[in-house]
Structures are given as structure tokens and as C-alpha cells.
Amino acid sequence: MGRGAGKAELQKARMRLSLQEHLWAFFQERVAIPSEEQALARRAALDICAELRVFLHAKLPDMPLREMYLSGSLYDDLQVVTADHAQLMVPMILEKNLWSPIPGEDTIMNLPGFWLVRRENLEYFPRGSSYWDRCMVGGYLSPKSILEVFEKLVAGSINWPAIGSVLDYIIRPVVPSETLMLEVQYETDRRLYVDFLPLLVMEDGVSLIAKPHRLAAERHENLWRQSFRVAETAKLRALDQEDAGCRCACLKVIKAVCKLNPALARLNASQLTNAILLLSEQEGDWTQEALGDRFMQLLRALVGHLEAGRLPCIFNLKVNLFCELTPQEIDELGYTLYCALSDPESLLRT
Ligand code: GDP
């Protein structure tokens, strides 16, 4: 049998499958990443992390940081399609008595899920008492200014070509980029993007990351983004463990659908994870055989959230995870998903 005929046969066989079977086939063929590919990507990320640690310790021994670490879906087995990105977390140490977090809803911006970090006690501890005072703008710790400091260092003063040739990678900072990002080409056709993410862990466990508000108006510039990622992924995994469920598989399928369909690219992991967690509160059956039904329900739920223009975060219902989408983007996403309700398999033909 020729190749074309074989393909046609395969296609015919596929048509006979139910949505449920299609989803699992899509999962195997497109979503899941071979473990060797994941290992190579993790290795490259680790090499870069090690270089940066050495560099920062040597160049700026007094910068108050905790040890940097790698994180993201590549480390939680939630990455899909290609192993192509990771976050390098850079935990900053702040003096408790000099900086205090203010929730976004208590500011004039009234933006739950974002925070300001205010400098306190300037009269007793004047400017310069805290290392991070150099990144203070208008009395607040500015994530933008922190990213600029790191950008100067990481993009400006590290000899990446030299390090790259030692490691046998091609490394370059990505400019312009919303945050600070390195592109690592670790094989001729394999690229990894490492996102440099400064992080504050406040006393009550609130994690804030220096990732700007997407619709960055000037008044948003000092805002820190609260991260719920650790709690979201832990919850999803725990629920699956309790009932041998398919929530993580469902998340990976919808993530892949969004990654492969440009019209859905604006939906991110956090929104999709929360939509599944909300659905888990209503729906008990997440057995492997229920993937098709749950996937359809998820699509309907997303359409509903988009119609309402609101997707609450399950760890703080005041947070609207759609708040960084424009009304037009919300309409377009809603329309694409609404059309898919009558032909969900169209989402898998990418
Ligand atoms: P994926 O990128 O779609 O595979 O999803 P991830 O679960 O890896 O999420 C990565 C995204 O979440 C990035 O855009 C990060 O900026 C953002 N993010 C928010 N909080 C965190 C955090 O605590 N850790 C990491 N790694 N990423 C976070």
C-alpha cells in the first residue's frame, strides 16, 4: 500500500472514532511530548540556570536573592506539543519592616489579583536602607524597574556567545520581550525560551511576580501580579489522584488546542486550569471514559465565562482571569469556541 493510500485509510478509520477516542488519539499524537525531548529541554534550562547563578553570585554578591529555580509546565508534566519553554524564578528578599503589600482592590485601580508593594518607614530608614530602594518609583517597588536591572545584567553584561559555545548551545536574549527572556537553541531545530521571573513571597504566603499587566497603562506600571500557579496545579493533581481522574489530560488537550489554533492562543494555562477546577466542583465523573463529555462541558463552560466576560479564580473569586483581554478578544474567543460546540473535532484538525 502506498503512503497516500495508507494515510487515507487512517483518515477513514479516524472518522469512525467517537469524540472520546479522537481526544485520546490526539493526546497521543499531538499533545504528549516524548520524554527524551523533555529531558533535553530540562537539561538546557538547567545549564542556563547554573550559569546565571554563578554569574549573579560573582557580579552582585550583595543582591538579596534566594536561590533561583526552574519552574513551569515542563516540570509538572503539563507542557504540551513541544518542550519549548520554562520559567526561571528569581526569589527576591525584602525587609519585612520596609515593604508592605497592598491588595489591588484596596487601591484606586480596584484590581483584585494585582498588588502594590509600598515602601514603609522612610523617615526612620531613609532611601538606600533597602537594597531594592533603587527600584522604588513613587514610593512603590516597581516590577518594571526590577526587570530593567536584571535586563541590563542578563542581556547586557553576560557573554552569552562564549557561554553558549562552552555549553554547545546558541543563546540570545529575546528583544523586545514583555518580560526578560532567553532563547536557547540546543539542537539545530530545537529552541527553548527561558523566561526570567522575579518573585516576591510575602509573609502570608502570597506570591507576587514581576510580570506586567498586559494592558499596561502607565498607572498599572507598579503592579505586581499575584501568582496562584502552585496552588492551581497542586489542586488539579490532587483531585486527579483521589479518583484516578482525567483532569490533567483534559487540561493538556485544551492547552494543545489553544496552542495550535491561533484564534485561541490568548487563552492561557491559568484560565484553562481554573475553568477545569470550577467544573470539578459541579461534576464528579472524571474517569478516563468521561474525557469526551468533560471536554464538551469545558468548551460550554468557557463559552459561558466568555459571554459573561468573567472567569473567577477559584482561590480568590474576586479575581477575574479575563481582565487582561480586550472586549474584542473576548468576543473572538467566544465566537471560535461557540462554533466549535457543533463540531468539536474541528479543534483537533490542526
Ligand atoms: P504553559 O506555559 O501554558 O505551559 O503553562 P505554565 O503552567 O507553565 O504557566 C506558565 C505561565 O504562567 C507563564 O506565562 C508564567 O509567566 C506564568 N506564571 C504565573 N505564576 C507562575 C509561577 O509561579 N511559576 C511559573 N513557572 N509560571 C508562572
XYZ file of C-alpha atoms in Angstrom, residues 195-347:
153
model
C 11.553 33.404 30.987
C 13.249 35.261 33.825
C 10.628 35.824 36.516
C 11.460 37.867 39.656
C 9.272 36.722 42.532
C 8.278 38.032 45.962
C 6.894 35.655 48.553
C 5.105 37.744 51.171
C 4.689 36.810 54.832
C 1.208 35.380 54.438
C 2.339 33.155 51.567
C 1.101 35.434 48.782
C 3.361 35.060 45.725
C 3.841 38.086 43.530
C 5.617 38.000 40.193
C 7.114 40.782 38.113
C 5.019 40.141 35.068
C 3.406 43.316 33.814
C -0.319 43.804 33.368
C -0.925 43.122 29.709
C -2.924 46.244 29.012
C -0.180 48.217 30.676
C -1.410 51.706 31.117
C 1.046 53.906 32.954
C -0.965 53.647 36.163
C -0.538 49.886 36.080
C 3.233 50.035 35.942
C 3.859 49.449 39.628
C 1.504 46.498 39.866
C 2.733 43.073 40.879
C 0.812 40.076 39.659
C -0.357 37.556 42.218
C 0.513 34.031 41.130
C -1.812 31.174 42.006
C 0.029 28.715 39.798
C 1.447 26.493 42.529
C -1.945 26.130 44.239
C -3.786 25.624 40.947
C -1.544 22.823 39.727
C -1.390 21.152 43.127
C -5.184 21.168 43.391
C -5.671 19.749 39.919
C -3.190 16.979 40.558
C -4.636 16.157 43.995
C -8.159 15.838 42.577
C -6.913 13.513 39.852
C -5.062 11.440 42.389
C -8.172 10.991 44.520
C -10.243 9.457 41.729
C -7.679 8.467 39.044
C -9.265 11.250 37.035
C -8.552 12.772 33.635
C -8.458 16.465 34.616
C -4.757 16.855 33.802
C -5.273 15.047 30.495
C -8.232 17.311 29.750
C -6.119 20.362 30.582
C -3.338 19.176 28.313
C -5.743 18.588 25.432
C -7.325 22.029 25.705
C -3.884 23.647 26.139
C -2.706 21.958 22.951
C -5.871 23.040 21.135
C -5.201 26.630 22.188
C -1.518 26.408 21.292
C -2.245 25.007 17.828
C -5.196 27.281 16.956
C -4.078 30.903 16.570
C -7.655 32.103 17.226
C -7.452 30.584 20.723
C -3.863 31.498 21.547
C -4.974 34.121 24.061
C -6.320 31.533 26.494
C -3.596 30.660 28.973
C -2.860 27.789 31.320
C -4.171 29.570 34.394
C -7.545 30.367 32.808
C -7.924 26.825 31.484
C -6.870 25.259 34.789
C -9.374 27.354 36.715
C -12.148 26.543 34.257
C -11.473 22.835 34.895
C -11.281 23.323 38.658
C -14.633 25.158 38.598
C -16.129 22.354 36.529
C -14.767 19.810 39.010
C -16.874 21.457 41.696
C -20.050 20.596 39.739
C -19.062 17.404 38.036
C -17.945 14.236 39.794
C -17.164 11.806 36.988
C -13.657 12.368 35.669
C -12.890 8.769 34.769
C -10.840 8.215 31.621
C -14.037 7.213 29.781
C -15.617 10.559 30.596
C -12.970 12.664 28.830
C -15.197 13.325 25.810
C -18.126 14.504 27.933
C -15.988 16.614 30.240
C -14.191 18.177 27.279
C -17.522 19.222 25.745
C -18.642 20.564 29.092
C -15.427 22.500 29.395
C -15.991 24.100 25.985
C -19.516 25.086 27.001
C -18.295 26.444 30.320
C -15.624 28.520 28.593
C -18.202 29.934 26.185
C -20.336 30.847 29.200
C -17.461 32.535 31.023
C -16.540 34.452 27.867
C -20.144 35.556 27.389
C -20.115 36.855 30.934
C -16.675 38.425 30.365
C -15.643 36.885 33.659
C -13.725 33.863 34.835
C -13.166 33.774 38.597
C -10.028 32.299 40.081
C -11.067 29.549 42.485
C -8.594 30.739 45.114
C -9.971 34.272 45.087
C -13.327 34.676 43.420
C -12.858 38.436 43.139
C -10.075 37.899 40.617
C -11.307 37.970 37.029
C -8.874 35.926 34.965
C -10.199 37.574 31.795
C -9.376 41.075 32.988
C -6.422 41.394 30.633
C -8.401 40.577 27.500
C -9.980 43.340 25.434
C -13.737 43.113 24.743
C -12.908 42.313 21.128
C -10.606 39.450 22.089
C -13.284 38.083 24.400
C -15.812 38.207 21.548
C -13.463 36.457 19.149
C -12.559 33.709 21.591
C -16.222 33.214 22.469
C -17.179 33.037 18.805
C -14.473 30.489 17.936
C -15.413 28.233 20.835
C -19.140 28.649 20.222
C -18.673 27.480 16.610
C -16.639 24.530 17.875
C -19.541 23.317 20.038
C -21.283 21.862 16.999
C -18.065 20.426 15.549
C -15.587 19.922 18.386
C -13.375 17.732 16.230
C -12.549 20.753 14.097
C -10.431 21.869 17.039
